[in-house]
Amino acid sequence: MGWSTREVAQLAGTTLRTVRHYHEIGLLEEPERLSNGYKVYRTEHLVRLLQIRRLTGLGFTLAMIAAMDNESEQLEAALHAVDAELAVTITRLEEAREEIAKMRRQPVPTDLPFDISAPATDARLSPADRSLFAVISHVIGDDKTQHWRSLLLDYERDDATDEFDTLPPDADEEARERLARRMTPQTLALIEKHPASQAIEHAASGRKAATVINAMLDLYNPAQLDVLVRIWKATGLI
């Protein structure tokens, strides 16, 4: 007495395709065949399928299951690796739940991490500025979130900022220079109060800088980019 492929798959709580995949990768031994060519699965096959299902449910990969046996040292190494991965996953999920809880208390756009999005919303950043912050925060890394949060909390939108957001691409030289001069003092004050860390400076000067530059080319028109360059020169950023 035995089971067909479909029957053993149902008993093990898996699918026909999964059982066949396990055969293909050598994770499950092929059963004997009857004279008519049909496979006959025995208890050993069902137990193996149940074992695989239990281990994958614990976080083991199929490659790990295929490589391990019941030797204590090998099993301990596999258990340690899975436990470490689960610890990382738990931490990530706890952090995700914390951020979701913050967003439920104070709904904000989801284009930025909450700790940046909340002050960015309060600062009334333009859509272009928000998008740039999203790219920068991703390129530089989440560990610099506090830097951007502190900077945005001290950022004050004014008439010059409004003018910059609506600056036409064909703005003349005089308009660009005048606007750059008006915006430079606040930029300089923010830089002095929130100096870039070495990690930020490295990202800004390394290969990741191309990503930020490409984003800026997409987000701002030629006149706005020219104003930014003037500000950066005036503040010593370039």
XYZ file of N, CA and C in Angstrom:
714
model
N 0.849 -1.194 0.000
C 0.000 0.000 0.000
C 0.884 1.244 0.000
N 0.585 2.184 -0.858
C 1.341 3.425 -0.919
C 0.468 4.543 -1.432
N 1.116 5.644 -1.777
C 0.355 6.816 -2.240
C 0.884 7.294 -3.587
N 0.012 7.926 -4.326
C 0.431 8.557 -5.574
C 1.110 9.884 -5.239
N 1.693 10.517 -6.248
C 2.358 11.808 -6.025
C 1.359 12.832 -5.493
N 0.191 12.896 -6.061
C -0.822 13.848 -5.627
C -1.262 13.559 -4.194
N -1.419 12.272 -3.874
C -1.881 11.904 -2.531
C -0.838 12.230 -1.465
N 0.427 11.932 -1.732
C 1.455 12.196 -0.730
C 1.652 13.700 -0.552
N 1.466 14.450 -1.647
C 1.569 15.908 -1.560
C 0.456 16.461 -0.665
N -0.754 15.964 -0.836
C -1.877 16.406 -0.012
C -1.681 16.036 1.455
N -1.192 14.830 1.708
C -0.955 14.381 3.080
C 0.097 15.246 3.769
N 1.114 15.673 3.006
C 2.203 16.472 3.569
C 1.862 17.958 3.611
N 0.712 18.332 3.070
C 0.330 19.746 3.073
C 1.114 20.578 2.094
N 1.533 19.962 0.983
C 2.274 20.702 -0.023
C 1.613 20.488 -1.379
N 2.321 20.801 -2.454
C 1.727 20.707 -3.785
C 2.450 19.676 -4.646
N 1.777 19.281 -5.691
C 2.349 18.334 -6.640
C 3.619 18.913 -7.260
N 3.577 20.176 -7.618
C 4.738 20.832 -8.224
C 5.915 20.860 -7.251
N 5.638 21.086 -5.975
C 6.703 21.136 -4.985
C 7.387 19.784 -4.834
N 6.584 18.730 -4.785
C 7.150 17.384 -4.674
C 8.060 17.109 -5.870
N 7.619 17.435 -7.046
C 8.430 17.210 -8.247
C 9.714 18.046 -8.202
N 9.607 19.264 -7.675
C 10.801 20.117 -7.558
C 11.808 19.501 -6.596
N 11.327 18.954 -5.497
C 12.226 18.302 -4.548
C 12.963 17.130 -5.195
N 12.270 16.402 -6.063
C 12.936 15.321 -6.800
C 14.033 15.886 -7.707
N 13.718 16.982 -8.394
C 14.652 17.572 -9.356
C 15.938 18.033 -8.692
N 15.842 18.559 -7.473
C 17.039 19.086 -6.794
C 17.667 18.062 -5.857
N 17.138 16.856 -5.859
C 17.727 15.805 -5.053
C 17.397 15.854 -3.579
N 16.360 16.586 -3.221
C 15.983 16.709 -1.814
C 15.089 15.557 -1.364
N 14.439 14.917 -2.320
C 13.535 13.807 -2.028
C 13.841 12.660 -2.985
N 14.098 11.492 -2.414
C 14.419 10.337 -3.247
C 13.222 9.931 -4.102
N 13.545 9.459 -5.273
C 12.491 8.964 -6.168
C 11.912 7.671 -5.589
N 10.598 7.512 -5.613
C 9.996 6.268 -5.120
C 10.045 5.178 -6.189
N 9.714 3.979 -5.802
C 9.663 2.891 -6.768
C 8.457 3.092 -7.685
N 8.507 2.442 -8.806
C 7.396 2.527 -9.763
C 6.773 1.154 -9.938
N 5.493 1.163 -10.132
C 4.782 -0.087 -10.411
C 5.002 -0.479 -11.876
N 4.533 -1.636 -12.228
C 4.700 -2.116 -13.606
C 4.021 -1.203 -14.616
N 3.007 -0.482 -14.174
C 2.310 0.433 -15.077
C 2.987 1.808 -15.147
N 4.099 1.972 -14.410
C 4.850 3.223 -14.470
C 4.490 4.239 -13.409
N 3.449 4.005 -12.640
C 3.039 4.954 -11.609
C 3.973 4.888 -10.395
N 4.269 6.049 -9.820
C 5.099 6.106 -8.628
C 4.292 5.671 -7.403
N 4.982 5.036 -6.479
C 4.346 4.630 -5.231
C 5.177 5.186 -4.070
N 4.611 6.136 -3.361
C 5.307 6.766 -2.237
C 5.009 6.010 -0.955
N 6.037 5.856 -0.125
C 5.914 5.146 1.136
C 5.994 6.125 2.297
N 5.916 5.561 3.486
C 5.941 6.385 4.696
C 7.224 7.204 4.787
N 8.344 6.633 4.360
C 9.621 7.351 4.425
C 9.569 8.639 3.604
N 8.874 8.589 2.478
C 8.751 9.792 1.648
C 7.870 10.832 2.334
N 6.788 10.374 2.937
C 5.901 11.297 3.640
C 6.629 11.949 4.805
N 7.381 11.136 5.557
C 8.136 11.685 6.695
C 9.151 12.720 6.216
N 9.832 12.461 5.104
C 10.797 13.412 4.554
C 10.107 14.702 4.138
N 8.963 14.604 3.522
C 8.228 15.801 3.129
C 7.790 16.604 4.352
N 7.352 15.905 5.392
C 6.962 16.584 6.623
C 8.160 17.267 7.270
N 9.329 16.610 7.204
C 10.547 17.204 7.755
C 10.919 18.474 6.995
N 10.878 18.400 5.670
C 11.223 19.569 4.846
C 10.269 20.719 5.143
N 8.980 20.397 5.254
C 7.994 21.438 5.528
C 8.246 22.081 6.888
N 8.578 21.257 7.881
C 8.830 21.795 9.222
C 10.069 22.687 9.226
N 11.126 22.245 8.565
C 12.373 23.005 8.559
C 12.242 24.304 7.761
N 11.551 24.251 6.619
C 11.355 25.491 5.859
C 10.485 26.461 6.649
N 9.544 25.921 7.432
C 8.726 26.784 8.280
C 9.526 27.460 9.368
N 10.639 26.836 9.770
C 11.519 27.418 10.783
C 12.500 28.427 10.191
N 12.580 28.446 8.852
C 13.483 29.393 8.210
C 14.637 28.776 7.461
N 14.719 27.442 7.433
C 15.785 26.786 6.690
C 15.544 26.933 5.192
N 16.612 27.168 4.449
C 16.505 27.165 2.995
C 16.603 25.728 2.494
N 16.158 25.508 1.265
C 16.245 24.166 0.688
C 17.700 23.722 0.550
N 18.583 24.676 0.245
C 20.005 24.347 0.123
C 20.567 23.885 1.464
N 20.141 24.540 2.547
C 20.608 24.140 3.873
C 20.103 22.748 4.227
N 18.855 22.481 3.904
C 18.279 21.169 4.207
C 18.984 20.076 3.417
N 19.301 20.384 2.166
C 19.972 19.397 1.320
C 21.375 19.083 1.832
N 22.032 20.083 2.414
C 23.421 19.911 2.838
C 23.561 19.312 4.229
N 22.534 19.428 5.043
C 22.659 19.003 6.433
C 22.283 17.537 6.618
N 22.811 16.976 7.696
C 22.400 15.643 8.116
C 22.186 15.699 9.621
N 22.081 14.576 10.245
C 21.795 14.561 11.679
C 23.043 14.578 12.550
N 24.221 14.825 11.923
C 25.435 14.983 12.720
C 25.289 16.214 13.588
N 25.628 16.100 14.844
C 25.364 17.168 15.797
C 26.049 18.478 15.429
N 27.302 18.432 14.978
C 28.026 19.654 14.662
C 27.403 20.363 13.467
N 27.073 19.605 12.443
C 26.479 20.203 11.246
C 25.097 20.765 11.546
N 24.324 20.037 12.331
C 22.995 20.507 12.696
C 23.080 21.766 13.539
N 24.027 21.803 14.471
C 24.189 22.975 15.321
C 24.572 24.201 14.502
N 25.456 24.009 13.522
C 25.852 25.129 12.667
C 24.664 25.661 11.871
N 23.840 24.750 11.357
C 22.665 25.163 10.591
C 21.664 25.888 11.486
N 21.464 25.359 12.693
C 20.536 25.988 13.632
C 21.019 27.384 14.020
N 22.314 27.525 14.213
C 22.881 28.836 14.571
C 22.660 29.840 13.445
N 22.898 29.402 12.213
C 22.736 30.299 11.070
C 21.291 30.752 10.919
N 20.358 29.809 11.058
C 18.939 30.153 10.927
C 18.500 31.059 12.057
N 18.966 30.770 13.264
C 18.589 31.589 14.416
C 19.088 33.024 14.247
N 20.313 33.179 13.748
C 20.858 34.518 13.527
C 20.038 35.276 12.490
N 19.640 34.577 11.425
C 18.825 35.215 10.378
C 17.452 35.603 10.919
N 16.886 34.745 11.749
C 15.589 35.056 12.346
C 15.682 36.267 13.267
N 16.795 36.384 13.989
C 16.976 37.534 14.880
C 16.994 38.834 14.078
N 17.672 38.801 12.928
C 17.712 39.976 12.058
C 16.310 40.303 11.534
N 15.590 39.261 11.138
C 14.236 39.450 10.621
C 13.312 40.020 11.686
N 13.429 39.506 12.910
C 12.599 39.990 14.012
C 12.870 41.466 14.272
N 14.143 41.836 14.277
C 14.504 43.242 14.487
C 13.905 44.122 13.402
N 14.017 43.654 12.153
C 13.470 44.432 11.033
C 11.957 44.576 11.155
N 11.278 43.501 11.539
C 9.825 43.549 11.675
C 9.409 44.442 12.842
N 10.165 44.405 13.925
C 9.854 45.277 15.067
C 10.012 46.740 14.683
N 11.067 47.039 13.930
C 11.278 48.412 13.468
C 10.159 48.835 12.515
N 9.727 47.899 11.668
C 8.636 48.203 10.741
C 7.351 48.495 11.506
N 7.077 47.709 12.541
C 5.877 47.929 13.344
C 5.932 49.273 14.063
N 7.118 49.633 14.543
C 7.270 50.929 15.215
C 6.973 52.072 14.252
N 7.488 51.956 13.014
C 7.249 53.022 12.041
C 5.779 53.073 11.646
N 5.153 51.911 11.494
C 3.729 51.875 11.171
C 2.916 52.520 12.286
N 3.284 52.250 13.542
C 2.580 52.853 14.677
C 2.708 54.374 14.638
N 3.892 54.875 14.287
C 4.088 56.329 14.180
C 3.218 56.905 13.064
N 3.135 56.187 11.949
C 2.355 56.681 10.820
C 0.858 56.642 11.115
N 0.443 55.717 11.966
C -0.968 55.673 12.348
C -1.305 56.834 13.266
N -0.344 57.210 14.118
C -0.579 58.349 15.011
C -0.502 59.672 14.262
N 0.401 59.746 13.297
C 0.587 60.968 12.520
C 0.755 60.608 11.050
N -0.355 60.479 10.328
C -0.266 60.096 8.919
C 0.579 61.082 8.109
N 1.547 60.561 7.381
C 2.412 61.375 6.529
C 2.629 60.621 5.225
N 3.079 61.311 4.175
C 3.389 60.620 2.929
C 4.446 59.541 3.159
N 4.385 58.492 2.361
C 5.258 57.339 2.586
C 6.482 57.321 1.663
N 6.777 58.441 1.017
C 7.934 58.467 0.127
C 9.251 58.537 0.888
N 9.181 58.908 2.168
C 10.368 59.034 3.002
C 10.181 58.250 4.288
N 11.287 57.851 4.953
C 11.151 57.264 6.291
C 10.410 58.236 7.198
N 9.622 57.716 8.142
C 8.774 58.571 8.955
C 9.563 59.692 9.622
N 10.724 59.378 10.194
C 11.488 60.377 10.933
C 11.980 61.507 10.044
N 11.997 61.293 8.737
C 12.320 62.373 7.800
C 11.045 62.955 7.211
N 10.075 62.103 6.936
C 8.848 62.547 6.279
C 8.074 63.546 7.128
N 7.997 63.294 8.445
C 7.238 64.188 9.315
C 7.793 65.615 9.293
N 9.093 65.825 9.560
C 9.620 67.194 9.490
C 9.621 67.758 8.076
N 9.769 66.875 7.072
C 9.739 67.351 5.691
C 8.354 67.885 5.351
N 7.321 67.230 5.881
C 5.953 67.697 5.671
C 5.724 69.020 6.373
N 6.204 69.111 7.609
C 6.059 70.362 8.363
C 6.808 71.504 7.686
N 7.944 71.182 7.045
C 8.743 72.205 6.373
C 8.157 72.594 5.025
N 7.113 71.883 4.616
C 6.436 72.153 3.356
C 7.404 72.081 2.165
N 8.176 71.019 2.133
C 9.086 70.832 1.010
C 8.293 70.652 -0.275
N 8.861 71.109 -1.364
C 8.232 70.921 -2.664
C 8.315 69.451 -3.043
N 7.477 68.995 -3.978
C 7.563 67.602 -4.433
C 8.963 67.240 -4.933
N 9.616 68.179 -5.615
C 10.974 67.915 -6.109
C 11.946 67.729 -4.959
N 11.845 68.585 -3.951
C 12.743 68.476 -2.795
C 12.510 67.179 -2.040
N 11.249 66.784 -1.890
C 10.938 65.525 -1.202
C 11.542 64.347 -1.968
N 11.405 64.371 -3.273
C 11.946 63.286 -4.080
C 13.462 63.222 -3.958
N 14.099 64.376 -3.923
C 15.556 64.404 -3.778
C 15.970 63.839 -2.419
N 15.243 64.211 -1.363
C 15.541 63.678 -0.038
C 15.357 62.164 -0.016
N 14.361 61.668 -0.732
C 14.133 60.225 -0.781
C 15.333 59.511 -1.397
N 15.871 60.083 -2.469
C 17.029 59.479 -3.129
C 18.263 59.578 -2.239
N 18.496 60.762 -1.664
C 19.687 60.970 -0.831
C 19.666 60.062 0.391
N 18.519 59.985 1.064
C 18.440 59.168 2.275
C 18.670 57.699 1.955
N 18.241 57.260 0.757
C 18.461 55.869 0.356
C 19.932 55.626 0.028
N 20.534 56.561 -0.698
C 21.921 56.396 -1.128
C 22.871 56.421 0.064
N 22.638 57.329 0.982
C 23.552 57.483 2.116
C 23.286 56.462 3.205
N 22.020 56.084 3.383
C 21.724 55.042 4.365
C 20.850 55.526 5.506
N 20.108 54.577 6.087
C 19.177 54.906 7.161
C 19.871 55.395 8.428
N 21.147 55.045 8.600
C 21.822 55.450 9.834
C 22.067 56.953 9.892
N 21.826 57.669 8.789
C 21.985 59.123 8.781
C 20.634 59.845 8.833
N 19.602 59.086 9.146
C 18.257 59.667 9.204
C 18.197 60.829 10.198
N 18.835 60.680 11.338
C 18.775 61.713 12.365
C 19.391 63.022 11.892
N 20.413 62.912 11.045
C 21.036 64.123 10.492
C 20.026 64.905 9.663
N 19.308 64.200 8.765
C 18.344 64.882 7.906
C 17.155 65.391 8.722
N 16.748 64.642 9.725
C 15.640 65.070 10.562
C 15.979 66.391 11.269
N 17.157 66.462 11.864
C 17.573 67.671 12.571
C 17.684 68.853 11.619
N 18.220 68.595 10.429
C 18.358 69.676 9.449
C 16.988 70.194 9.025
N 16.060 69.295 8.765
C 14.732 69.723 8.321
C 13.965 70.455 9.412
N 14.191 70.084 10.659
C 13.523 70.776 11.757
C 13.962 72.223 11.858
N 15.174 72.514 11.377
C 15.687 73.888 11.422
C 15.478 74.623 10.105
N 14.936 73.927 9.109
C 14.713 74.545 7.804
C 13.465 75.421 7.862
N 13.573 76.627 7.315
C 12.435 77.550 7.299
C 12.149 77.982 5.863
N 10.956 77.708 5.440
C 10.557 78.097 4.098
C 10.264 79.601 4.071
N 10.678 80.278 2.999
C 10.458 81.721 2.901
C 10.103 82.086 1.464
N 10.026 83.388 1.207
C 9.650 83.851 -0.129
C 10.659 83.419 -1.188
N 11.940 83.375 -0.799
C 12.968 82.972 -1.756
C 12.768 81.512 -2.171
N 12.378 80.666 -1.214
C 12.119 79.262 -1.522
C 10.943 79.133 -2.483
N 9.893 79.913 -2.218
C 8.730 79.892 -3.103
C 9.117 80.321 -4.521
N 9.969 81.352 -4.600
C 10.404 81.828 -5.908
C 11.227 80.763 -6.630
N 12.068 80.062 -5.868
C 12.883 79.003 -6.469
C 11.996 77.904 -7.055
N 10.957 77.516 -6.326
C 10.083 76.430 -6.781
C 9.358 76.778 -8.072
N 9.119 78.062 -8.293
C 8.387 78.489 -9.489
C 9.283 79.148 -10.531
N 10.590 79.095 -10.302
C 11.528 79.738 -11.227
C 11.423 79.092 -12.615
N 11.172 79.882 -13.657
C 11.040 79.307 -15.007
C 12.406 78.902 -15.541
N 12.438 77.942 -16.429
C 13.723 77.461 -16.955
C 14.493 78.506 -17.746
N 13.800 79.522 -18.245
C 14.466 80.553 -19.035
C 14.718 81.825 -18.236
N 14.734 81.703 -16.883
C 15.005 82.878 -16.041
C 16.352 83.485 -16.433
N 16.420 84.826 -16.471
C 17.650 85.473 -16.933
C 18.736 85.463 -15.854
N 19.911 85.891 -16.236
C 21.086 85.893 -15.363
C 20.847 86.688 -14.092
N 20.239 87.842 -14.231
C 20.010 88.707 -13.064
C 19.085 88.028 -12.054
N 18.030 87.392 -12.531
C 17.076 86.731 -11.641
C 17.739 85.552 -10.912
N 18.563 84.827 -11.621
C 19.241 83.685 -11.003
C 20.213 84.134 -9.915
N 21.009 85.142 -10.242
C 21.994 85.626 -9.277
C 21.317 86.226 -8.055
N 20.265 86.989 -8.276
C 19.546 87.600 -7.160
C 18.961 86.532 -6.231
N 18.377 85.509 -6.821
C 17.767 84.451 -6.020
C 18.834 83.660 -5.259
N 19.942 83.394 -5.902
C 21.024 82.660 -5.230
C 21.523 83.439 -4.021
N 21.664 84.739 -4.167
C 22.124 85.568 -3.047
C 21.119 85.551 -1.892
N 19.841 85.499 -2.220
C 18.812 85.487 -1.174
C 18.767 84.147 -0.439
N 19.062 83.073 -1.158
C 18.952 81.746 -0.550
C 20.231 81.298 0.157
N 21.343 81.932 -0.155
C 22.632 81.498 0.400
C 22.713 81.595 1.924
N 22.233 82.674 2.555
C 22.385 82.774 4.017
C 21.759 81.611 4.784
N 20.534 81.197 4.434
C 19.910 80.093 5.150
C 20.657 78.790 4.889
N 21.085 78.590 3.640
C 21.844 77.373 3.321
C 23.123 77.321 4.135
N 23.810 78.437 4.227
C 25.056 78.495 4.993
C 24.804 78.227 6.472
N 23.707 78.782 6.991
C 23.374 78.567 8.408
C 23.085 77.094 8.687
N 22.378 76.438 7.777
C 22.073 75.013 7.954
C 23.335 74.164 7.893
N 24.239 74.521 6.985
C 25.486 73.769 6.853
C 26.332 73.906 8.110
N 26.377 75.125 8.646
C 27.187 75.357 9.849
C 26.604 74.657 11.061
N 25.283 74.605 11.143
C 24.646 73.972 12.299
C 24.590 72.466 12.163
N 24.543 71.981 10.919
C 24.443 70.542 10.682
C 25.522 70.109 9.692
N 26.769 70.136 10.114
C 27.859 69.731 9.204
C 27.709 68.276 8.786
N 28.044 68.008 7.549
C 27.926 66.644 7.025
C 28.939 65.735 7.700
N 28.506 64.524 8.024
C 29.411 63.544 8.612
C 30.329 63.000 7.535
N 31.360 62.254 7.936
C 32.281 61.675 6.965
C 31.557 60.726 6.016
N 30.565 59.987 6.554
C 29.832 59.049 5.713
C 29.063 59.784 4.618
N 28.473 60.916 4.979
C 27.720 61.692 3.995
C 28.664 62.288 2.959
N 29.799 62.816 3.424
C 30.765 63.405 2.501
C 31.315 62.347 1.549
N 31.541 61.129 2.068
C 32.063 60.047 1.229
C 31.048 59.670 0.157
N 29.781 59.569 0.550
C 28.739 59.216 -0.416
C 28.593 60.297 -1.471
N 28.734 61.549 -1.030
C 28.560 62.665 -1.955
C 29.705 62.749 -2.955
N 30.881 62.209 -2.604
C 32.022 62.302 -3.495
C 32.327 60.983 -4.199
N 31.624 59.917 -3.810
C 31.878 58.612 -4.399
C 30.974 58.320 -5.574
N 30.919 57.038 -5.940
C 30.145 56.628 -7.119
C 28.649 56.869 -6.937
N 28.180 56.887 -5.676
C 26.757 57.088 -5.441
C 26.323 58.516 -5.775
N 27.317 59.413 -5.865
C 26.985 60.800 -6.192
C 26.285 60.905 -7.538
N 26.623 60.003 -8.474
C 26.001 60.044 -9.798
C 24.502 59.851 -9.700
N 24.066 59.017 -8.755
C 22.626 58.782 -8.579
C 21.938 60.062 -8.149
N 22.544 60.770 -7.193
C 21.966 62.022 -6.698
C 21.954 63.070 -7.803
N 23.045 63.149 -8.550
C 23.138 64.138 -9.640
C 22.081 63.861 -10.705
N 21.920 62.601 -11.072
C 20.907 62.252 -12.075
C 19.506 62.611 -11.591
N 19.256 62.384 -10.296
C 17.950 62.734 -9.738
C 17.718 64.238 -9.835
N 18.746 65.022 -9.518
C 18.604 66.474 -9.573
C 18.358 66.953 -10.998
N 19.013 66.325 -11.948
C 18.804 66.703 -13.349
C 17.369 66.426 -13.783
N 16.759 65.407 -13.197
C 15.369 65.078 -13.510
C 14.392 66.004 -12.790
N 14.749 66.413 -11.575
C 13.799 67.108 -10.708
C 13.780 68.628 -10.888
N 14.903 69.215 -11.306
C 14.989 70.675 -11.386
C 15.278 71.124 -12.811
N 14.756 72.292 -13.158
C 14.996 72.810 -14.503
C 16.365 73.500 -14.555
N 16.845 73.861 -15.750
C 18.195 74.437 -15.889
C 18.437 75.676 -15.025
N 17.455 76.537 -14.923
C 17.627 77.751 -14.128
C 17.762 77.414 -12.647
N 16.945 76.499 -12.163
C 17.025 76.087 -10.767
C 18.372 75.428 -10.470
N 18.834 74.591 -11.372
C 20.137 73.945 -11.184
C 21.251 74.985 -11.139
N 21.154 76.000 -11.967
C 22.163 77.061 -11.972
C 22.167 77.810 -10.642
N 20.981 78.066 -10.094
C 20.892 78.741 -8.794
C 21.533 77.882 -7.706
N 21.267 76.594 -7.736
C 21.853 75.685 -6.744
C 23.372 75.678 -6.835
N 23.906 75.652 -8.042
C 25.355 75.671 -8.219
C 25.942 76.956 -7.649
N 25.280 78.063 -7.873
C 25.756 79.339 -7.334
C 25.767 79.320 -5.804
N 24.720 78.745 -5.229
C 24.643 78.649 -3.769
C 25.763 77.759 -3.239
N 25.972 76.635 -3.894
C 27.019 75.707 -3.443
C 28.390 76.351 -3.516
N 28.624 77.116 -4.557
C 29.917 77.808 -4.676
C 30.064 78.853 -3.576
N 29.000 79.556 -3.297
C 29.058 80.603 -2.280
C 29.265 80.036 -0.871
N 28.760 78.834 -0.648
C 28.868 78.224 0.691
C 30.060 77.282 0.817
N 30.799 77.100 -0.286
C 31.978 76.241 -0.229
C 31.703 74.763 -0.398
N 30.474 74.415 -0.816
C 30.180 72.994 -1.019
C 30.887 72.442 -2.258
N 31.157 73.322 -3.226
C 31.918 72.909 -4.412
C 32.960 73.967 -4.708
